[in-house]
mmCIF file of C-alpha atoms in Angstrom:
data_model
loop_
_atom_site.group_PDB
_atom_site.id
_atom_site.type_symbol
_atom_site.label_atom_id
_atom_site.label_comp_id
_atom_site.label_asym_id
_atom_site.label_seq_id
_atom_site.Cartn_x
_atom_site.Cartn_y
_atom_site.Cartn_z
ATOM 1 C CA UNK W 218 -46.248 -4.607 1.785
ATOM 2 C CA UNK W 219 -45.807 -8.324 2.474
ATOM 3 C CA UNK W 220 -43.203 -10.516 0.940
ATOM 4 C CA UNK W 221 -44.094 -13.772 -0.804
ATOM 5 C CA UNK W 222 -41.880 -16.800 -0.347
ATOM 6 C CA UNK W 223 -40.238 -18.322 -3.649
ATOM 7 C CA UNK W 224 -38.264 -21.077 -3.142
ATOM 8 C CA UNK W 225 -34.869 -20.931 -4.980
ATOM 9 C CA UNK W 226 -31.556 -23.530 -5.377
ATOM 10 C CA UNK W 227 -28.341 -22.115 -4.879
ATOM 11 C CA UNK W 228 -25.041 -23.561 -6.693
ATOM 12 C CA UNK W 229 -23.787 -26.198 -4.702
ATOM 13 C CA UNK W 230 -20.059 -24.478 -4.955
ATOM 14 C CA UNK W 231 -21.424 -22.112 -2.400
ATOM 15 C CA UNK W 232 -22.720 -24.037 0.140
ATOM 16 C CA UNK W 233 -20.222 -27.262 0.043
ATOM 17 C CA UNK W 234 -17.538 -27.520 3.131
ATOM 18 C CA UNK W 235 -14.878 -24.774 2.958
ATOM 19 C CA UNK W 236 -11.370 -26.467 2.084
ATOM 20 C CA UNK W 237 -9.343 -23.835 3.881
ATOM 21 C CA UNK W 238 -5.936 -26.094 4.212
ATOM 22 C CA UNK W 239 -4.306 -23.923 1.926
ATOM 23 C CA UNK W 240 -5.074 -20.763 4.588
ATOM 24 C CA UNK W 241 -3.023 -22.818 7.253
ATOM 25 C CA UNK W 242 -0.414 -25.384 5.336
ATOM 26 C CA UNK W 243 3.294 -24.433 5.296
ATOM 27 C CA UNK W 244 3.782 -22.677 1.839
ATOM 28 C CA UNK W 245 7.326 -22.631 0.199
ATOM 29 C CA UNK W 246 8.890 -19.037 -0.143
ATOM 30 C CA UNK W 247 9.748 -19.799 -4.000
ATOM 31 C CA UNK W 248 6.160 -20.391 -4.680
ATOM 32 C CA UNK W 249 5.289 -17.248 -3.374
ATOM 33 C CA UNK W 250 8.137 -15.374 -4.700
ATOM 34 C CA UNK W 251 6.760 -16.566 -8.146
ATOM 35 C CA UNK W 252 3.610 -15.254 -7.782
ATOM 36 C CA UNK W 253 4.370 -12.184 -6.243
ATOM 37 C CA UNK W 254 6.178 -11.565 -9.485
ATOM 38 C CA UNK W 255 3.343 -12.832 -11.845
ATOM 39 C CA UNK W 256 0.889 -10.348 -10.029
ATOM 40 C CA UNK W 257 3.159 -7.245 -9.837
ATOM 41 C CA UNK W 258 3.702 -8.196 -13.591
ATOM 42 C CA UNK W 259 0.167 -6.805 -14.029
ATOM 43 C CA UNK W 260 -0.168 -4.110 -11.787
ATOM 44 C CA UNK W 261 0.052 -0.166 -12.721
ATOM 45 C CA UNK W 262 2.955 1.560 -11.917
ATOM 46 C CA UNK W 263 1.069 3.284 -9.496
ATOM 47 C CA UNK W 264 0.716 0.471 -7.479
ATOM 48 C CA UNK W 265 3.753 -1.576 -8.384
ATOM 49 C CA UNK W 266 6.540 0.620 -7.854
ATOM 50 C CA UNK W 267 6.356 -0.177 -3.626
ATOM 51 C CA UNK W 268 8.391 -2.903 -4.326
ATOM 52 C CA UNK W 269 10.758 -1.638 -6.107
ATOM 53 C CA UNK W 270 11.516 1.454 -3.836
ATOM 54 C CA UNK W 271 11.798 -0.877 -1.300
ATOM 55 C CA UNK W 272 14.521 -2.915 -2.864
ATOM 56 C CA UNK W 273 16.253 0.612 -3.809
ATOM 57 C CA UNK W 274 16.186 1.643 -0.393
ATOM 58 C CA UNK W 275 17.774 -1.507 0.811
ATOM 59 C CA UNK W 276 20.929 -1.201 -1.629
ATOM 60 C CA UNK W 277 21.803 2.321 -0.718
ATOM 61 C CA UNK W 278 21.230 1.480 2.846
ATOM 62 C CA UNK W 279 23.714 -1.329 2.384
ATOM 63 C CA UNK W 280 26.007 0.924 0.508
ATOM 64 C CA UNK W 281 25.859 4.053 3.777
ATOM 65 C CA UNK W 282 26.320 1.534 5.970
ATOM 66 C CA UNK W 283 29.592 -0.002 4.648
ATOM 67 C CA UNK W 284 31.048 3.671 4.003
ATOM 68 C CA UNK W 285 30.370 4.806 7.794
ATOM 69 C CA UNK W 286 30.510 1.754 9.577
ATOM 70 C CA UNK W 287 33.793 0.540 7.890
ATOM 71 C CA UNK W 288 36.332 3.386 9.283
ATOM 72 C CA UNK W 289 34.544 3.401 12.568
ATOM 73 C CA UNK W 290 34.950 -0.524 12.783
ATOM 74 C CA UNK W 291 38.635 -0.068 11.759
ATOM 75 C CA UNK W 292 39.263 2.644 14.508
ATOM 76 C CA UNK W 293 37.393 0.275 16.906
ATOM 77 C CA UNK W 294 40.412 -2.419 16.232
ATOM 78 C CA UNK W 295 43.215 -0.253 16.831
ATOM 79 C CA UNK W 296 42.400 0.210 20.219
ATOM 80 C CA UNK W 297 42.943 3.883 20.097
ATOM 81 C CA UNK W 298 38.880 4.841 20.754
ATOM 82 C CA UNK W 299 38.178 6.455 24.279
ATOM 83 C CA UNK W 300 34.478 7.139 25.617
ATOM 84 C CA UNK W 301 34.155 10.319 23.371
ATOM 85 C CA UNK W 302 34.679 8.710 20.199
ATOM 86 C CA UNK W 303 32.423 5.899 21.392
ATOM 87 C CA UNK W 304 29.227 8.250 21.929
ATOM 88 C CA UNK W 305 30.104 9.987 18.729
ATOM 89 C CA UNK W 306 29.971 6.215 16.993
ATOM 90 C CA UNK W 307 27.143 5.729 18.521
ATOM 91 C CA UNK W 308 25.405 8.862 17.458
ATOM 92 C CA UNK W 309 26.775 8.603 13.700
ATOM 93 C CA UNK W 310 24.801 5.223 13.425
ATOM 94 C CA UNK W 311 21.521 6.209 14.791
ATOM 95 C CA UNK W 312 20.031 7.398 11.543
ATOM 96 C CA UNK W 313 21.495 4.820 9.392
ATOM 97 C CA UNK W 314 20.001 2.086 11.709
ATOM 98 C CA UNK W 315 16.618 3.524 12.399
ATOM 99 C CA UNK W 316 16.239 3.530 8.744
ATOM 100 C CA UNK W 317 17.720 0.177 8.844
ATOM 101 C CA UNK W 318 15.068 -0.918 11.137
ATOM 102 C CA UNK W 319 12.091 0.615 8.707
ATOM 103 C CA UNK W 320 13.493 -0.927 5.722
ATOM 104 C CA UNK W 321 13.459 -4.467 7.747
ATOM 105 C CA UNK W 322 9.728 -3.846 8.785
ATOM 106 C CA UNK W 323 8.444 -2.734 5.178
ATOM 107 C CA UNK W 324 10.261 -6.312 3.812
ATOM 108 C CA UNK W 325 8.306 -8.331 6.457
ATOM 109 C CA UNK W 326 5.113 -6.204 5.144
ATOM 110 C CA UNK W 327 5.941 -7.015 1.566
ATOM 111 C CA UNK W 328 6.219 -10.508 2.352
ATOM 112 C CA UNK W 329 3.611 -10.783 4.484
ATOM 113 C CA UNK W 330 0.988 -9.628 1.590
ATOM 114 C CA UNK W 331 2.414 -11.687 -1.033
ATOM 115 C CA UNK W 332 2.121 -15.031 1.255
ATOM 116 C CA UNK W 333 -1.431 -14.008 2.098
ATOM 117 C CA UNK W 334 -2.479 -13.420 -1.752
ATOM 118 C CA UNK W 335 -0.701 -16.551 -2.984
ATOM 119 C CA UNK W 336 -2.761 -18.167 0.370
ATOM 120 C CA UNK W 337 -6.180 -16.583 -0.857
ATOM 121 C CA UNK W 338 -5.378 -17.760 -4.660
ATOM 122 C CA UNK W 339 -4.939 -21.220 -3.595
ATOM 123 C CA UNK W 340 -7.915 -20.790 -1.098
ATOM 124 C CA UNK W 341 -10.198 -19.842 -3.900
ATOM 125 C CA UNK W 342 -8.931 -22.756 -6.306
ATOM 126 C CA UNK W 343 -9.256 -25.367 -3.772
ATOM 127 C CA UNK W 344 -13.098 -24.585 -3.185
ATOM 128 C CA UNK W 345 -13.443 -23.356 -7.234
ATOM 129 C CA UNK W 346 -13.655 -19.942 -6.837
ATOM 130 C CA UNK W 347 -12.540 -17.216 -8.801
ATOM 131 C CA UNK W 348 -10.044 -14.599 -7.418
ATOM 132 C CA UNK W 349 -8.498 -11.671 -8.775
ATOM 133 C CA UNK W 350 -5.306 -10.223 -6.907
ATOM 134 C CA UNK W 351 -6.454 -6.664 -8.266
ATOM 135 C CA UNK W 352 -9.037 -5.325 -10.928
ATOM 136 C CA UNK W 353 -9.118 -1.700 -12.083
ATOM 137 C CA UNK W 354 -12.935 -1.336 -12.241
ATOM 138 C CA UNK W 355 -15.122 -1.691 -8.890
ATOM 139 C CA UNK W 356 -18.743 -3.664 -9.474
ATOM 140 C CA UNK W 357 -18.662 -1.725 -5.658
ATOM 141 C CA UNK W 358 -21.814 1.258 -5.547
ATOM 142 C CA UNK W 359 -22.354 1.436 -1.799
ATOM 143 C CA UNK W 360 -22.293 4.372 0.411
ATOM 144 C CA UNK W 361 -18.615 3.546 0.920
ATOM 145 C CA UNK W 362 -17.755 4.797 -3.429
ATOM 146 C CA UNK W 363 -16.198 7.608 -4.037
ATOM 147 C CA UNK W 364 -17.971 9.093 -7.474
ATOM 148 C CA UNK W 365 -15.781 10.316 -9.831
ATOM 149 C CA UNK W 366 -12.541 8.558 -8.239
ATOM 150 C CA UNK W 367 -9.905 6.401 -9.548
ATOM 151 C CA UNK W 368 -11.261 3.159 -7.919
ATOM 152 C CA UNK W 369 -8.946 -0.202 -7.509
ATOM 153 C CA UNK W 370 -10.337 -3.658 -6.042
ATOM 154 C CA UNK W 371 -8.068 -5.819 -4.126
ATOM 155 C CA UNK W 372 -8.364 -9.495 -3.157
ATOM 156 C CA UNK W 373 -11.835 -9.736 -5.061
ATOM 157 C CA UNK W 374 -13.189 -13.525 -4.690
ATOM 158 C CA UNK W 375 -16.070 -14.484 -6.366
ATOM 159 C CA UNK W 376 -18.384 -17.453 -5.059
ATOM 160 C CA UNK W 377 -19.877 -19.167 -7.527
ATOM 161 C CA UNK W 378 -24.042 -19.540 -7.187
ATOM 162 C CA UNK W 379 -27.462 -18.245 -8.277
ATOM 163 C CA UNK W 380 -26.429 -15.695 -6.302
ATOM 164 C CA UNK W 381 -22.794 -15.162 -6.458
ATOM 165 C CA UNK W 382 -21.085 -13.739 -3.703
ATOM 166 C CA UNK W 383 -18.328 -11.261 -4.067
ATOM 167 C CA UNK W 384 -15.268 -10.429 -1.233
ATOM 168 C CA UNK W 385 -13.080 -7.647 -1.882
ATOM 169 C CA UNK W 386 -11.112 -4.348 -0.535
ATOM 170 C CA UNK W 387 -12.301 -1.400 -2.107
ATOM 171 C CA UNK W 388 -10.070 1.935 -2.387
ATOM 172 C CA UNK W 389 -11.173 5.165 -3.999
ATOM 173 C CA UNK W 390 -8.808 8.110 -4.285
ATOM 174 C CA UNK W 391 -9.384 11.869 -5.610
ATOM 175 C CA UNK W 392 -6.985 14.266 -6.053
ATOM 176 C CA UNK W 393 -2.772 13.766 -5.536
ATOM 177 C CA UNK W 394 0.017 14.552 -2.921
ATOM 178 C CA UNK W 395 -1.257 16.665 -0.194
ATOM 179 C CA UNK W 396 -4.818 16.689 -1.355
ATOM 180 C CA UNK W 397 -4.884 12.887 -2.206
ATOM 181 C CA UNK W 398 -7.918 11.496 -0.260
ATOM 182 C CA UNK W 399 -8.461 7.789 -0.085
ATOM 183 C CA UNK W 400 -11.214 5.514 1.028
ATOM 184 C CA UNK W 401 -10.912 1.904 1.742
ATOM 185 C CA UNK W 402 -13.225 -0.743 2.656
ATOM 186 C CA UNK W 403 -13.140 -4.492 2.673
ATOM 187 C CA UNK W 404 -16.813 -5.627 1.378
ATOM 188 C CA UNK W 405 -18.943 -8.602 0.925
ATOM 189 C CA UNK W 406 -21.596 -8.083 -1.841
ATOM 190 C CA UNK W 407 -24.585 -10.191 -3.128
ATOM 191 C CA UNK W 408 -27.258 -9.823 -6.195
ATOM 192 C CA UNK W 409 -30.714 -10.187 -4.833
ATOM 193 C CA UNK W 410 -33.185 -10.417 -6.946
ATOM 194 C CA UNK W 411 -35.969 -7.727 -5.859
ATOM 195 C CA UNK W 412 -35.177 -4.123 -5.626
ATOM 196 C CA UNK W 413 -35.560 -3.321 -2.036
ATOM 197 C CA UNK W 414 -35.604 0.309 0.170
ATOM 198 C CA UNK W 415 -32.489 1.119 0.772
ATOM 199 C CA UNK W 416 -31.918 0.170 4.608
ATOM 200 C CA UNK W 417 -28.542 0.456 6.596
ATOM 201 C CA UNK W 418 -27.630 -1.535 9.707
ATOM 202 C CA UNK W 419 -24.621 0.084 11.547
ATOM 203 C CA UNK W 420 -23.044 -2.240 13.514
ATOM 204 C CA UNK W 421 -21.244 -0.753 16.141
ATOM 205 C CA UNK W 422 -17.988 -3.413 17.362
ATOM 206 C CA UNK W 423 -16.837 -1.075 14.544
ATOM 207 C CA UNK W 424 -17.463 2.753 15.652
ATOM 208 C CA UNK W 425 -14.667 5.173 16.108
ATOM 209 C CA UNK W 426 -13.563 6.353 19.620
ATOM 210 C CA UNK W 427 -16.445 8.036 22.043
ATOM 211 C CA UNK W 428 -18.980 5.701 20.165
ATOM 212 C CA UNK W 429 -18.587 7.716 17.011
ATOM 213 C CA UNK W 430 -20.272 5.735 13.711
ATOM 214 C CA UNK W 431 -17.753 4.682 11.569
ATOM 215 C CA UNK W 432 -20.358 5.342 8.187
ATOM 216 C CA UNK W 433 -19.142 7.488 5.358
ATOM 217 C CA UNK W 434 -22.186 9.307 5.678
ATOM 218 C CA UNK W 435 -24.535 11.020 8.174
ATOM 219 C CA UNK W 436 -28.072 9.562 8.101
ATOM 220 C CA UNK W 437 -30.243 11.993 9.788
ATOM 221 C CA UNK W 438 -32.214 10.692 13.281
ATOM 222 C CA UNK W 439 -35.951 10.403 12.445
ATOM 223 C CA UNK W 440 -34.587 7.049 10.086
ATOM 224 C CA UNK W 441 -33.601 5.258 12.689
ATOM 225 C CA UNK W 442 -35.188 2.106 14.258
ATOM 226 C CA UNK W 443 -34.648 0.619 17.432
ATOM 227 C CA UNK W 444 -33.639 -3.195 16.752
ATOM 228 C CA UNK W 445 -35.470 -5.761 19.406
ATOM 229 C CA UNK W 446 -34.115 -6.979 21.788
ATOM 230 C CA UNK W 447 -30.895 -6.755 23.163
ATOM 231 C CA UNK W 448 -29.442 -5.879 19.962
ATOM 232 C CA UNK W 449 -30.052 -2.136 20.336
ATOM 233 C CA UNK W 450 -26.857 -2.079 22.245
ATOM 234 C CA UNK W 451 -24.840 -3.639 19.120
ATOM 235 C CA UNK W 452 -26.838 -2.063 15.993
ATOM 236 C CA UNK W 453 -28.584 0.909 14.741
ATOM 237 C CA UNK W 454 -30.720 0.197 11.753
ATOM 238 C CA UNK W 455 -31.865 3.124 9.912
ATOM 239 C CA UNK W 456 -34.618 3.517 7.148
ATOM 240 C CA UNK W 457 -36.657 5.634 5.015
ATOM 241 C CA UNK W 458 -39.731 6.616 6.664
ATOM 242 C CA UNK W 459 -42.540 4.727 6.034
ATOM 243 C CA UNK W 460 -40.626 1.373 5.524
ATOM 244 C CA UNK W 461 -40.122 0.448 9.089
ATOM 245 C CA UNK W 462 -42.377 -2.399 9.083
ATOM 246 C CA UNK W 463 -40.169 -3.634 5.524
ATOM 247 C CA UNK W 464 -36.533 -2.856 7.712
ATOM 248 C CA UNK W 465 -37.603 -4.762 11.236
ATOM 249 C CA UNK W 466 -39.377 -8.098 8.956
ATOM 250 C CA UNK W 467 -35.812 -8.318 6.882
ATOM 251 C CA UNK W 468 -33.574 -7.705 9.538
ATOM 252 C CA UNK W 469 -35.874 -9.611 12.733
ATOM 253 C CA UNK W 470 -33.893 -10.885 15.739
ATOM 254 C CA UNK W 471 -33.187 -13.873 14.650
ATOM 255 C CA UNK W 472 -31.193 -12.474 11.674
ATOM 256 C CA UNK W 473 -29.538 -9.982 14.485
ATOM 257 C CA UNK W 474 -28.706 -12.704 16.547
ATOM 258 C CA UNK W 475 -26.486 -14.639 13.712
ATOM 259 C CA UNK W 476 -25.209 -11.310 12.974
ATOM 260 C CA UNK W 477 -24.090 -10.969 16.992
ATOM 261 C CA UNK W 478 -22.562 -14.064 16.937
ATOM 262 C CA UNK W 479 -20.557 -14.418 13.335
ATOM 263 C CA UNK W 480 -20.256 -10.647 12.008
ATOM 264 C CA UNK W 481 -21.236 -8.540 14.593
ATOM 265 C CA UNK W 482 -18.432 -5.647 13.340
ATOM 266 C CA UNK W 483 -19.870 -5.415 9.945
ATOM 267 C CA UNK W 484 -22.016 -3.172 8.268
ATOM 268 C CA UNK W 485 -25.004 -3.565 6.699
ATOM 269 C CA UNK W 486 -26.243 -2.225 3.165
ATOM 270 C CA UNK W 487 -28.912 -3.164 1.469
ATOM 271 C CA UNK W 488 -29.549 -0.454 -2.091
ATOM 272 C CA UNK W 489 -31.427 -1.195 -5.204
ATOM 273 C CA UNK W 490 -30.971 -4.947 -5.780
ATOM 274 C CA UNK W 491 -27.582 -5.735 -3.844
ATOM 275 C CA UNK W 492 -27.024 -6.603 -0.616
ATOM 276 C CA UNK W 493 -23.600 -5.128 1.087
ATOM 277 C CA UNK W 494 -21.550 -5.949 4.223
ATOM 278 C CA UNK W 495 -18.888 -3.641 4.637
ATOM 279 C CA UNK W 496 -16.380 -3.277 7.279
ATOM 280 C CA UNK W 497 -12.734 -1.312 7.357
ATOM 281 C CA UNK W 498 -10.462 -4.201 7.666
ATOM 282 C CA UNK W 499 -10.241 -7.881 8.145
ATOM 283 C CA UNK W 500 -13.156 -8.733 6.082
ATOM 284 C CA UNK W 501 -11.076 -10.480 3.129
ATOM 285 C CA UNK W 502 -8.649 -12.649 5.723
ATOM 286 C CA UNK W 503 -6.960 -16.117 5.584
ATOM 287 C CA UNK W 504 -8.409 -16.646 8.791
ATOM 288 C CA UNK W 505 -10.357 -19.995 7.968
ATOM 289 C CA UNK W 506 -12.914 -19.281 10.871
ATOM 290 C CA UNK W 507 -13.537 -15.929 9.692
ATOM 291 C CA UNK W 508 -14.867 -17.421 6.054
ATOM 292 C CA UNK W 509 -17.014 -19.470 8.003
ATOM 293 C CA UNK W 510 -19.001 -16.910 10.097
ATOM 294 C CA UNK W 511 -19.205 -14.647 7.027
ATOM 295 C CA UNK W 512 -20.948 -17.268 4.866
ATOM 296 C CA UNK W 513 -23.171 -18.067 7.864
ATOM 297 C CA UNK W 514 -23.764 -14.353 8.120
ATOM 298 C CA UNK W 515 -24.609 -13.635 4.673
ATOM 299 C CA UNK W 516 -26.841 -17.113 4.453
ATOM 300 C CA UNK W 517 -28.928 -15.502 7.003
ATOM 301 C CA UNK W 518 -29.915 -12.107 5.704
ATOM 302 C CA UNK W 519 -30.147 -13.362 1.844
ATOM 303 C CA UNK W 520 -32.574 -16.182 2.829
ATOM 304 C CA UNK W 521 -34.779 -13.635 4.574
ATOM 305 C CA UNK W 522 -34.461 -11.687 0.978
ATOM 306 C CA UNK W 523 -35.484 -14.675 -0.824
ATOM 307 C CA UNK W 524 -38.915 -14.497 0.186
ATOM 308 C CA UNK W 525 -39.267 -10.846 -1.111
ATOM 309 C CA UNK W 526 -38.843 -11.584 -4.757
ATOM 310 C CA UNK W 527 -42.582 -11.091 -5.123
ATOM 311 C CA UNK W 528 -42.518 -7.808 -2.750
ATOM 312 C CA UNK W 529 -44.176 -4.897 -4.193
ATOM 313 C CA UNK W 530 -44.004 -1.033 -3.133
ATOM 314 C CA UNK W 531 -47.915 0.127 -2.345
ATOM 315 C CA UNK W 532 -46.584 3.407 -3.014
ATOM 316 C CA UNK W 533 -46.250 2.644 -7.009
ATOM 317 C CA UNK W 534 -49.224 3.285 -9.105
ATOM 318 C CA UNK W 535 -50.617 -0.274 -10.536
ATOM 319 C CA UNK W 536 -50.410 -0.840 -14.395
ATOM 320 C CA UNK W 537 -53.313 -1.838 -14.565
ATOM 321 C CA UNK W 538 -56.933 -2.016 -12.511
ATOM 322 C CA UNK W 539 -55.634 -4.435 -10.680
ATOM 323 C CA UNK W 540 -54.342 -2.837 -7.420
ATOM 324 C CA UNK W 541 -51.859 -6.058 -7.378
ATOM 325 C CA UNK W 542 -50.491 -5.591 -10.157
ATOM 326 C CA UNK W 543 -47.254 -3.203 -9.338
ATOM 327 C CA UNK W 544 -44.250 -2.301 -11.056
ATOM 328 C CA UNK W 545 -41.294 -3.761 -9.915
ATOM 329 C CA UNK W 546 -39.056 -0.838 -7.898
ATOM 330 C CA UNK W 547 -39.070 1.208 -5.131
ATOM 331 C CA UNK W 548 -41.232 4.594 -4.714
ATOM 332 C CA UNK W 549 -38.801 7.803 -4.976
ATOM 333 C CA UNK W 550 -39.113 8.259 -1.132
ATOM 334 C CA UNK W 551 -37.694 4.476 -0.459
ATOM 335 C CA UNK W 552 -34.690 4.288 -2.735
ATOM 336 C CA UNK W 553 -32.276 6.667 -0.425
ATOM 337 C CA UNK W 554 -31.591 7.297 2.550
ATOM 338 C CA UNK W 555 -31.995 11.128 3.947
ATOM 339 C CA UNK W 556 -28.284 12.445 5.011
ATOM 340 C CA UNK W 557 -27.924 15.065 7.889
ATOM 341 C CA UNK W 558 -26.131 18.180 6.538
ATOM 342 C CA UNK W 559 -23.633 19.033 9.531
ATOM 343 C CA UNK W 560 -24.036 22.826 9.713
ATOM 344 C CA UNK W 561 -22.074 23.414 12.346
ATOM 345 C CA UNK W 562 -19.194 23.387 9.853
ATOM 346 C CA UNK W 563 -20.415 25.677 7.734
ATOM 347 C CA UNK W 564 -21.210 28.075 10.976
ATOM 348 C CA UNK W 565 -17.632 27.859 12.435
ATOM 349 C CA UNK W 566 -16.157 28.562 9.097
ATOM 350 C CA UNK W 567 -17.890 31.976 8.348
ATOM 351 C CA UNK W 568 -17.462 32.677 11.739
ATOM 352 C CA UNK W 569 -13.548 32.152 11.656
ATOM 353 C CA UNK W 570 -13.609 33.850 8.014
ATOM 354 C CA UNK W 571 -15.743 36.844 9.366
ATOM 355 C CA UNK W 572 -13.363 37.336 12.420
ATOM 356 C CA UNK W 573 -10.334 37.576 9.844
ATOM 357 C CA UNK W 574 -12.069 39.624 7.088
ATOM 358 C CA UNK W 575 -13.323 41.976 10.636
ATOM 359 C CA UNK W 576 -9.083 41.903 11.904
ATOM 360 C CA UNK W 577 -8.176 42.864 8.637
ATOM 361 C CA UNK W 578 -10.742 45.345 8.032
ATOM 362 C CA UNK W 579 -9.451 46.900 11.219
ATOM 363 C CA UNK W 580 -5.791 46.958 11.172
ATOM 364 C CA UNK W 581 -6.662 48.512 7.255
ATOM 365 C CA UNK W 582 -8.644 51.740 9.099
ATOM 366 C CA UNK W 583 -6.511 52.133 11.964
ATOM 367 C CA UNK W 584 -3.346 52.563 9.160
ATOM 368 C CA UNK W 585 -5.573 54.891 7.484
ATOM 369 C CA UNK W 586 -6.145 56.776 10.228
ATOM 370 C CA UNK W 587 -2.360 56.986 11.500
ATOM 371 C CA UNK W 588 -1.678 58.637 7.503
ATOM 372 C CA UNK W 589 -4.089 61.698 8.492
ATOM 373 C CA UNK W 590 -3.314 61.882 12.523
#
């Protein structure tokens, strides 16, 4: 399994200098008033209502605080308030402030996302992308998707190329109120144009506390591949047996090392024909530096998948006598990843459901028994 190199152009939009002045100029609030409006205009209700809860909240905070800070200001001017009356002021207002001071902090939150969307619009014009403020349909099939969930995109920008390149926060959620589970993900994804083994790299700058993987999923150990190097203290690359000499040739160190340097707390995917980075946060950013090492990051890993547009699975019968000729696709063993079942689970919870059903049992016979004593 050896890749062949075919030499490709890429559209000019994506490799041209970034024009990120419109991530640092001085923006005018009315300008970004405006298009908060225009983008809430086509949101769900769902999604849109923040707002106006927020501006809810504010007026009947307004309105408590004028009907119990009025008679105590009064009774402050008369001069007839001793020390008691004082603490009891003080204790009157405590709520009504601390909600005060919540309601100020979700306004500079508000704010704060509509200047960075009206920043990332004019980002995106400036260097002719496309961007989307929110779509309801994800293009997003990683190990990050939720199946069967309502799915919402955020902040997706699309870079124009033979090989566009999409940025974008992804959000899944199942079920509603107590049960509602949500998954979010800021990703970076890219069409190649071979279908490949699926192969992870887990970077972890990202990993949860006590060096916990921060992966949706649990990949099971006999997958895994030691990068080179000194990257085996920043990455684990995992998989399917059988394609570790395919894993180490697309992700060698000098891939690793541009990784290290410009997106060294991102995640790797590659599955089927699409190339993934995927990290919680702070992927899609109006940080202009941040677009930079990003582009450089991706640059690296899909010019390595370039050459293996011509790659072939020896695993896949030929269609003909010709032991070269070989359908394009991966053999069943290659396409996915092996997950690790965690059993422990399963053993705690029918040992905690056979202690109760054993306690019940119990206190059931003992009450029998005190009928016939």
């Amino acid at each position: 399994m050896s890749p062949s190199s075919v030499p490709r152009d890429d559209d000019e939009a994506a490799r041209s200098p970034l024009r990120t002045r419109a991530l640092t100029d001085a923006i005018r609030f009315g300008d970004v008033r405006r298009y908060a409006r225009e983008v809430r205009s086509q949101l769900p209700k769902r999604l849109a209502s923040g707002a106006r809860y927020i501006v809810l909240i504010g007026v009947l905070l307004a309105f408590v605080m004028i009907t119990m800070a009025w008679p105590m200001v009064d009774d402050l001017l008369s001069g007839d308030t001793d020390l008691a009356d004082l603490g009891i002021i003080a204790i009157a207002l405590v709520a009504p402030l601390t909600v005060l001071v919540i309601w100020i902090w979700l306004c500079i939150r508000l704010i704060r996302e509509d200047r960075r969307r009206y920043r990332l619009s004019r980002f995106a014009a400036d260097n002719g992308w496309r961007y989307d403020p929110w779509l309801p349909t994800s293009w997003y099939y990683g190990m990050y998707a939720m199946p069967g969930a309502v799915e919402d995109v955020f902040d997706r920008t699309v870079i124009p190329g033979a090989a566009p390149i999409e940025v974008a926060t992804y959000r899944g959620t199942t079920g509603t109120g107590k049960n509602r589970t949500i998954r979010q993900t800021d990703y970076v994804r890219v069409q190649l144009g071979v279908v490949l083994p699926h192969i992870v790299l887990d970077a972890r700058a990202n990993d949860r506390p006590f060096g916990r993987t921060n992966l949706p999923i649990e990949l099971t150990s006999d997958q895994r591949l030691i990068p080179e190097g000194p990257f085996a203290d920043a990455f684990r690359l995992y998989c399917p047996r059988g394609y570790e000499t395919d894993a180490l040739y697309l992700f060698p160190p000098d891939v690793l090392a541009v990784m290290l340097d410009h997106a060294r707390d991102l995640d790797v995917e590659i599955v089927d024909d699409t190339l993934y980075l995927c990290a919680p946060k702070n992927v899609v950013s109006t940080d202009p530096q941040r677009w930079r090492s990003l582009l450089t990051a991706v640059e690296a890993i899909t010019a390595k998948t370039r050459q293996w547009e011509a790659w072939r699975d020896d695993r896949l019968a030929p269609d003909s006598a010709d032991p070269l000729d070989r359908p394009i696709g991966v053999a069943p063993g290659g396409r996915r990843l092996r997950q690790r079942f965690e059993w422990w689970w399963v053993v705690g919870g029918v040992l905690v459901l056979g202690f109760g059903l054993y306690s019940l049992i119990t206190d059931f016979v003992t009450w029998l028994i005190s009928l016939f004593a």
